[in-house]
PDB file of C-alpha atoms in Angstrom:
ATOM      1  CA  UNK A   1     118.256  79.597  93.167  1.00 66.00           C
ATOM      2  CA  UNK A   2     116.573  82.922  93.904  1.00 81.00           C
ATOM      3  CA  UNK A   3     118.799  85.688  95.179  1.00 91.00           C
ATOM      4  CA  UNK A   4     116.210  86.517  97.838  1.00 95.00           C
ATOM      5  CA  UNK A   5     114.492  83.702  99.713  1.00 95.00           C
ATOM      6  CA  UNK A   6     111.652  84.151 102.158  1.00 96.00           C
ATOM      7  CA  UNK A   7     110.121  81.760 104.635  1.00 96.00           C
ATOM      8  CA  UNK A   8     107.515  80.710 105.263  1.00 96.00           C
ATOM      9  CA  UNK A   9     105.605  81.133 102.005  1.00 95.00           C
ATOM     10  CA  UNK A  10     102.285  81.037 103.846  1.00 96.00           C
ATOM     11  CA  UNK A  11     101.540  81.700 107.474  1.00 97.00           C
ATOM     12  CA  UNK A  12      98.306  81.486 109.405  1.00 97.00           C
ATOM     13  CA  UNK A  13      98.174  82.853 112.910  1.00 97.00           C
ATOM     14  CA  UNK A  14      95.627  83.551 115.615  1.00 97.00           C
ATOM     15  CA  UNK A  15      95.007  87.116 116.650  1.00 97.00           C
ATOM     16  CA  UNK A  16      97.504  88.158 119.306  1.00 97.00           C
ATOM     17  CA  UNK A  17     100.259  85.776 118.264  1.00 97.00           C
ATOM     18  CA  UNK A  18     103.867  86.845 117.715  1.00 97.00           C
ATOM     19  CA  UNK A  19     104.849  86.413 114.089  1.00 97.00           C
ATOM     20  CA  UNK A  20     108.252  86.096 112.449  1.00 98.00           C
ATOM     21  CA  UNK A  21     108.975  86.172 108.742  1.00 98.00           C
ATOM     22  CA  UNK A  22     112.481  85.424 107.545  1.00 98.00           C
ATOM     23  CA  UNK A  23     114.475  86.619 104.565  1.00 98.00           C
ATOM     24  CA  UNK A  24     117.838  85.355 103.344  1.00 97.00           C
ATOM     25  CA  UNK A  25     119.780  86.765 100.441  1.00 96.00           C
ATOM     26  CA  UNK A  26     122.823  85.660  98.532  1.00 94.00           C
ATOM     27  CA  UNK A  27     124.160  88.912  97.097  1.00 88.00           C
ATOM     28  CA  UNK A  28     125.958  91.856  98.591  1.00 88.00           C
ATOM     29  CA  UNK A  29     123.438  94.542  99.349  1.00 90.00           C
ATOM     30  CA  UNK A  30     123.348  98.212 100.217  1.00 87.00           C
ATOM     31  CA  UNK A  31     119.884  98.053 101.783  1.00 90.00           C
ATOM     32  CA  UNK A  32     117.005  95.702 102.498  1.00 94.00           C
ATOM     33  CA  UNK A  33     113.350  96.627 102.368  1.00 94.00           C
ATOM     34  CA  UNK A  34     110.322  95.067 103.975  1.00 96.00           C
ATOM     35  CA  UNK A  35     107.162  95.783 102.015  1.00 95.00           C
ATOM     36  CA  UNK A  36     103.507  95.056 102.639  1.00 95.00           C
ATOM     37  CA  UNK A  37     101.084  94.281  99.837  1.00 93.00           C
ATOM     38  CA  UNK A  38      97.348  94.080 100.479  1.00 88.00           C
ATOM     39  CA  UNK A  39      94.900  92.119  98.321  1.00 82.00           C
ATOM     40  CA  UNK A  40      94.082  95.269  96.342  1.00 76.00           C
ATOM     41  CA  UNK A  41      97.670  95.217  95.131  1.00 77.00           C
ATOM     42  CA  UNK A  42      99.171  98.427  96.520  1.00 85.00           C
ATOM     43  CA  UNK A  43     102.651  98.158  98.032  1.00 90.00           C
ATOM     44  CA  UNK A  44     103.568  99.984 101.221  1.00 90.00           C
ATOM     45  CA  UNK A  45     107.141 100.328 102.383  1.00 90.00           C
ATOM     46  CA  UNK A  46     107.452  99.230 106.020  1.00 94.00           C
ATOM     47  CA  UNK A  47     111.188  99.442 106.632  1.00 93.00           C
ATOM     48  CA  UNK A  48     114.464 100.085 104.903  1.00 92.00           C
ATOM     49  CA  UNK A  49     117.457  98.612 106.734  1.00 92.00           C
ATOM     50  CA  UNK A  50     121.167  98.561 106.173  1.00 90.00           C
ATOM     51  CA  UNK A  51     122.140  97.424 109.655  1.00 91.00           C
ATOM     52  CA  UNK A  52     120.770  96.670 113.100  1.00 93.00           C
ATOM     53  CA  UNK A  53     117.146  96.950 114.012  1.00 96.00           C
ATOM     54  CA  UNK A  54     114.160  99.220 113.435  1.00 95.00           C
ATOM     55  CA  UNK A  55     110.840  99.384 115.219  1.00 96.00           C
ATOM     56  CA  UNK A  56     107.588 100.970 114.164  1.00 94.00           C
ATOM     57  CA  UNK A  57     104.563 100.328 116.322  1.00 96.00           C
ATOM     58  CA  UNK A  58     104.038  96.561 116.520  1.00 97.00           C
ATOM     59  CA  UNK A  59     106.521  95.879 113.749  1.00 97.00           C
ATOM     60  CA  UNK A  60     110.201  95.167 114.267  1.00 98.00           C
ATOM     61  CA  UNK A  61     112.752  94.480 111.557  1.00 97.00           C
ATOM     62  CA  UNK A  62     116.269  93.210 112.109  1.00 97.00           C
ATOM     63  CA  UNK A  63     119.140  92.517 109.783  1.00 97.00           C
ATOM     64  CA  UNK A  64     122.389  90.594 110.173  1.00 96.00           C
ATOM     65  CA  UNK A  65     124.671  91.667 107.363  1.00 93.00           C
ATOM     66  CA  UNK A  66     127.312  89.006 108.076  1.00 93.00           C
ATOM     67  CA  UNK A  67     124.744  86.204 107.924  1.00 95.00           C
ATOM     68  CA  UNK A  68     122.805  87.847 105.051  1.00 95.00           C
ATOM     69  CA  UNK A  69     119.571  87.440 106.921  1.00 97.00           C
ATOM     70  CA  UNK A  70     116.712  89.646 108.004  1.00 98.00           C
ATOM     71  CA  UNK A  71     113.583  89.062 110.027  1.00 98.00           C
ATOM     72  CA  UNK A  72     110.291  90.893 110.286  1.00 98.00           C
ATOM     73  CA  UNK A  73     108.436  90.473 113.544  1.00 98.00           C
ATOM     74  CA  UNK A  74     104.848  91.408 114.268  1.00 97.00           C
ATOM     75  CA  UNK A  75     103.835  91.566 117.916  1.00 97.00           C
ATOM     76  CA  UNK A  76     100.209  91.159 119.061  1.00 96.00           C
ATOM     77  CA  UNK A  77      99.081  90.314 115.529  1.00 97.00           C
ATOM     78  CA  UNK A  78      95.698  91.511 114.327  1.00 96.00           C
ATOM     79  CA  UNK A  79      93.478  90.456 111.412  1.00 96.00           C
ATOM     80  CA  UNK A  80      94.261  93.762 109.686  1.00 94.00           C
ATOM     81  CA  UNK A  81      97.897  92.609 109.478  1.00 96.00           C
ATOM     82  CA  UNK A  82      96.760  90.013 106.929  1.00 96.00           C
ATOM     83  CA  UNK A  83      98.699  90.767 103.768  1.00 96.00           C
ATOM     84  CA  UNK A  84     101.655  89.616 101.716  1.00 95.00           C
ATOM     85  CA  UNK A  85     104.966  90.680 103.192  1.00 97.00           C
ATOM     86  CA  UNK A  86     107.802  91.049 100.722  1.00 96.00           C
ATOM     87  CA  UNK A  87     111.513  91.262 101.360  1.00 96.00           C
ATOM     88  CA  UNK A  88     113.420  93.186  98.697  1.00 95.00           C
ATOM     89  CA  UNK A  89     117.116  94.019  98.488  1.00 93.00           C
ATOM     90  CA  UNK A  90     119.092  96.666  96.706  1.00 89.00           C
ATOM     91  CA  UNK A  91     122.232  95.089  95.346  1.00 81.00           C
ATOM     92  CA  UNK A  92     125.397  96.814  96.475  1.00 73.00           C
ATOM     93  CA  UNK A  93     126.705  99.166  93.810  1.00 68.00           C
ATOM     94  CA  UNK A  94     123.505  98.992  91.770  1.00 63.00           C
ATOM     95  CA  UNK A  95     121.496 101.949  90.553  1.00 63.00           C
ATOM     96  CA  UNK A  96     118.918 101.333  93.235  1.00 73.00           C
ATOM     97  CA  UNK A  97     116.447  98.916  91.678  1.00 82.00           C
ATOM     98  CA  UNK A  98     115.154  96.218  93.994  1.00 89.00           C
ATOM     99  CA  UNK A  99     115.303  92.425  93.791  1.00 92.00           C
ATOM    100  CA  UNK A 100     112.196  90.947  95.377  1.00 93.00           C
ATOM    101  CA  UNK A 101     111.529  87.800  97.324  1.00 94.00           C
ATOM    102  CA  UNK A 102     108.459  85.717  96.555  1.00 92.00           C
ATOM    103  CA  UNK A 103     106.581  87.109  99.523  1.00 94.00           C
ATOM    104  CA  UNK A 104     104.992  85.590 102.616  1.00 96.00           C
ATOM    105  CA  UNK A 105     101.234  85.465 102.685  1.00 96.00           C
ATOM    106  CA  UNK A 106     100.075  86.119 106.245  1.00 97.00           C
ATOM    107  CA  UNK A 107      96.547  85.444 107.415  1.00 97.00           C
ATOM    108  CA  UNK A 108      95.630  86.408 110.966  1.00 97.00           C
ATOM    109  CA  UNK A 109      92.421  84.841 112.214  1.00 96.00           C
ATOM    110  CA  UNK A 110      90.256  86.554 114.873  1.00 95.00           C
TER     111      UNK A 110
ATOM    112  CA  UNK B   1     101.748 113.838 102.606  1.00 66.00           C
ATOM    113  CA  UNK B   2     101.844 113.512  98.841  1.00 77.00           C
ATOM    114  CA  UNK B   3     102.427 110.020  97.536  1.00 90.00           C
ATOM    115  CA  UNK B   4     103.359 108.509  94.202  1.00 94.00           C
ATOM    116  CA  UNK B   5     100.479 108.815  91.755  1.00 95.00           C
ATOM    117  CA  UNK B   6      99.866 106.400  88.921  1.00 96.00           C
ATOM    118  CA  UNK B   7      97.309 106.624  86.177  1.00 97.00           C
ATOM    119  CA  UNK B   8      95.233 105.003  85.083  1.00 96.00           C
ATOM    120  CA  UNK B   9      94.584 102.612  87.967  1.00 94.00           C
ATOM    121  CA  UNK B  10      92.987 100.053  85.671  1.00 95.00           C
ATOM    122  CA  UNK B  11      93.371  99.544  81.952  1.00 97.00           C
ATOM    123  CA  UNK B  12      91.894  96.990  79.610  1.00 97.00           C
ATOM    124  CA  UNK B  13      93.363  96.570  76.152  1.00 97.00           C
ATOM    125  CA  UNK B  14      93.160  94.132  73.290  1.00 97.00           C
ATOM    126  CA  UNK B  15      96.101  92.179  71.903  1.00 97.00           C
ATOM    127  CA  UNK B  16      98.339  94.207  69.587  1.00 96.00           C
ATOM    128  CA  UNK B  17      97.061  97.516  70.995  1.00 97.00           C
ATOM    129  CA  UNK B  18      99.246 100.105  72.704  1.00 97.00           C
ATOM    130  CA  UNK B  19      99.072 101.427  76.245  1.00 97.00           C
ATOM    131  CA  UNK B  20     100.653 104.319  78.115  1.00 98.00           C
ATOM    132  CA  UNK B  21     101.052 104.234  81.872  1.00 98.00           C
ATOM    133  CA  UNK B  22     101.903 107.373  83.809  1.00 98.00           C
ATOM    134  CA  UNK B  23     103.747 107.887  87.076  1.00 97.00           C
ATOM    135  CA  UNK B  24     103.990 111.094  89.076  1.00 97.00           C
ATOM    136  CA  UNK B  25     106.695 110.827  91.751  1.00 95.00           C
ATOM    137  CA  UNK B  26     106.616 112.396  95.168  1.00 93.00           C
ATOM    138  CA  UNK B  27     107.589 116.097  94.903  1.00 91.00           C
ATOM    139  CA  UNK B  28     111.373 116.594  94.885  1.00 86.00           C
ATOM    140  CA  UNK B  29     111.976 112.920  94.102  1.00 89.00           C
ATOM    141  CA  UNK B  30     114.208 112.733  91.037  1.00 88.00           C
ATOM    142  CA  UNK B  31     114.447 108.956  90.560  1.00 90.00           C
ATOM    143  CA  UNK B  32     111.678 106.753  89.190  1.00 93.00           C
ATOM    144  CA  UNK B  33     111.556 102.957  88.948  1.00 94.00           C
ATOM    145  CA  UNK B  34     109.109 100.778  87.019  1.00 96.00           C
ATOM    146  CA  UNK B  35     108.264  97.248  88.142  1.00 95.00           C
ATOM    147  CA  UNK B  36     106.013  94.583  86.648  1.00 96.00           C
ATOM    148  CA  UNK B  37     104.173  92.052  88.805  1.00 93.00           C
ATOM    149  CA  UNK B  38     102.486  89.226  86.940  1.00 93.00           C
ATOM    150  CA  UNK B  39      99.658  87.223  88.513  1.00 89.00           C
ATOM    151  CA  UNK B  40     101.017  85.334  91.523  1.00 86.00           C
ATOM    152  CA  UNK B  41     104.541  86.570  90.792  1.00 88.00           C
ATOM    153  CA  UNK B  42     106.973  88.783  92.635  1.00 88.00           C
ATOM    154  CA  UNK B  43     107.632  92.215  91.115  1.00 91.00           C
ATOM    155  CA  UNK B  44     110.353  92.399  88.464  1.00 93.00           C
ATOM    156  CA  UNK B  45     112.383  95.512  87.730  1.00 93.00           C
ATOM    157  CA  UNK B  46     111.802  96.994  84.282  1.00 95.00           C
ATOM    158  CA  UNK B  47     113.626 100.303  84.039  1.00 95.00           C
ATOM    159  CA  UNK B  48     114.634 103.347  86.062  1.00 92.00           C
ATOM    160  CA  UNK B  49     115.357 107.009  85.459  1.00 92.00           C
ATOM    161  CA  UNK B  50     117.378 109.613  87.296  1.00 88.00           C
ATOM    162  CA  UNK B  51     117.216 113.285  86.343  1.00 88.00           C
ATOM    163  CA  UNK B  52     115.410 112.436  83.101  1.00 90.00           C
ATOM    164  CA  UNK B  53     118.074 109.973  81.973  1.00 91.00           C
ATOM    165  CA  UNK B  54     117.717 106.196  81.956  1.00 90.00           C
ATOM    166  CA  UNK B  55     119.808 104.933  84.846  1.00 87.00           C
ATOM    167  CA  UNK B  56     119.274 101.185  84.719  1.00 87.00           C
ATOM    168  CA  UNK B  57     117.455  98.627  82.645  1.00 90.00           C
ATOM    169  CA  UNK B  58     116.008  95.318  83.738  1.00 90.00           C
ATOM    170  CA  UNK B  59     113.758  92.832  82.032  1.00 87.00           C
ATOM    171  CA  UNK B  60     111.908  95.332  79.887  1.00 93.00           C
ATOM    172  CA  UNK B  61     110.758  93.957  76.522  1.00 94.00           C
ATOM    173  CA  UNK B  62     111.818  95.768  73.357  1.00 95.00           C
ATOM    174  CA  UNK B  63     108.126  96.497  72.726  1.00 96.00           C
ATOM    175  CA  UNK B  64     108.146  98.753  75.786  1.00 96.00           C
ATOM    176  CA  UNK B  65     109.778 102.132  76.101  1.00 96.00           C
ATOM    177  CA  UNK B  66     109.808 104.709  78.844  1.00 97.00           C
ATOM    178  CA  UNK B  67     110.972 108.214  79.549  1.00 96.00           C
ATOM    179  CA  UNK B  68     111.130 110.746  82.332  1.00 96.00           C
ATOM    180  CA  UNK B  69     110.021 114.289  81.632  1.00 95.00           C
ATOM    181  CA  UNK B  70     111.238 117.679  82.836  1.00 94.00           C
ATOM    182  CA  UNK B  71     108.685 117.684  85.671  1.00 93.00           C
ATOM    183  CA  UNK B  72     110.054 114.234  86.687  1.00 94.00           C
ATOM    184  CA  UNK B  73     106.917 112.338  85.819  1.00 96.00           C
ATOM    185  CA  UNK B  74     107.496 109.190  83.818  1.00 97.00           C
ATOM    186  CA  UNK B  75     105.556 107.324  81.166  1.00 98.00           C
ATOM    187  CA  UNK B  76     105.792 103.665  80.232  1.00 98.00           C
ATOM    188  CA  UNK B  77     104.745 103.038  76.641  1.00 97.00           C
ATOM    189  CA  UNK B  78     103.760  99.517  75.704  1.00 97.00           C
ATOM    190  CA  UNK B  79     103.134  98.477  72.116  1.00 97.00           C
ATOM    191  CA  UNK B  80     101.965  95.292  70.396  1.00 97.00           C
ATOM    192  CA  UNK B  81     100.442  94.155  73.658  1.00 97.00           C
ATOM    193  CA  UNK B  82     100.413  90.446  74.394  1.00 97.00           C
ATOM    194  CA  UNK B  83      98.292  88.426  76.783  1.00 96.00           C
ATOM    195  CA  UNK B  84     101.383  87.916  78.947  1.00 96.00           C
ATOM    196  CA  UNK B  85     101.681  91.650  79.504  1.00 97.00           C
ATOM    197  CA  UNK B  86      98.670  91.471  81.813  1.00 97.00           C
ATOM    198  CA  UNK B  87     100.097  92.471  85.158  1.00 96.00           C
ATOM    199  CA  UNK B  88     100.236  95.061  87.886  1.00 95.00           C
ATOM    200  CA  UNK B  89     102.710  97.795  86.966  1.00 97.00           C
ATOM    201  CA  UNK B  90     104.229  99.669  89.865  1.00 95.00           C
ATOM    202  CA  UNK B  91     106.118 102.888  89.838  1.00 96.00           C
ATOM    203  CA  UNK B  92     108.336 103.881  92.751  1.00 94.00           C
ATOM    204  CA  UNK B  93     110.233 107.077  93.434  1.00 93.00           C
ATOM    205  CA  UNK B  94     113.174 108.003  95.607  1.00 89.00           C
ATOM    206  CA  UNK B  95     115.757 110.711  96.154  1.00 77.00           C
ATOM    207  CA  UNK B  96     118.640 111.234  95.856  1.00 64.00           C
ATOM    208  CA  UNK B  97     119.917 108.806  93.252  1.00 55.00           C
ATOM    209  CA  UNK B  98     118.860 105.405  94.603  1.00 48.00           C
ATOM    210  CA  UNK B  99     120.321 105.975  98.009  1.00 55.00           C
ATOM    211  CA  UNK B 100     117.071 106.471  99.841  1.00 66.00           C
ATOM    212  CA  UNK B 101     113.935 104.531 100.433  1.00 81.00           C
ATOM    213  CA  UNK B 102     111.645 103.783  97.508  1.00 87.00           C
ATOM    214  CA  UNK B 103     108.016 104.802  97.813  1.00 90.00           C
ATOM    215  CA  UNK B 104     105.567 102.870  95.708  1.00 92.00           C
ATOM    216  CA  UNK B 105     102.546 104.045  93.795  1.00 93.00           C
ATOM    217  CA  UNK B 106      99.249 102.139  93.938  1.00 91.00           C
ATOM    218  CA  UNK B 107      99.964 100.431  90.629  1.00 94.00           C
ATOM    219  CA  UNK B 108      98.197 100.207  87.295  1.00 96.00           C
ATOM    220  CA  UNK B 109      96.447  96.927  86.651  1.00 95.00           C
ATOM    221  CA  UNK B 110      96.682  96.167  82.935  1.00 97.00           C
ATOM    222  CA  UNK B 111      94.518  93.467  81.458  1.00 97.00           C
ATOM    223  CA  UNK B 112      95.152  92.384  77.880  1.00 97.00           C
ATOM    224  CA  UNK B 113      92.301  90.485  76.279  1.00 95.00           C
TER     225      UNK B 113
END
């Protein structure tokens, strides 16, 4: 079983829809990252969370440490949001390297 | 703002050749991480450095080695390349030692023929 599980694996939405991507992990962590990877391959860090909730523009990330679960929400989705969204965790006490989920491929149709 | 720089962006090599990938972290970042992402795979941690010393080691093959230099840039050296080494290699940097957010470079796409 993977230490970081994401769902869904693939998601297709219509422009304007509210989107939720979920991440569950089975290890103790010191931080959780949400990353965005576009077809060209580059990875962009969206959020780093250790508790609570963060918001940046149309993106909201939440984490529940007790339940070992995080969600990434996209409000008013747009075709340019189409990308792979990756949840990655830094194991508690580790030297900082990340353990990645398999990613959620999001396609937003106009 | 300055980002993580990786070079080259694309590299094509033959089997059994060697390759050197370079990573230039964000200024004042002292920690560098290397990750390998195979086709259709999630990234896997290879190795990391803090203040020019190896700080952690992941699934890095013995054929690979890496180091961090005095200016904090890092190089990943890959020898006896195999077809399975074809992947996207990411470098990320952070500061201070692993406690802050990691910023990723654009990656080097290595193709082994």
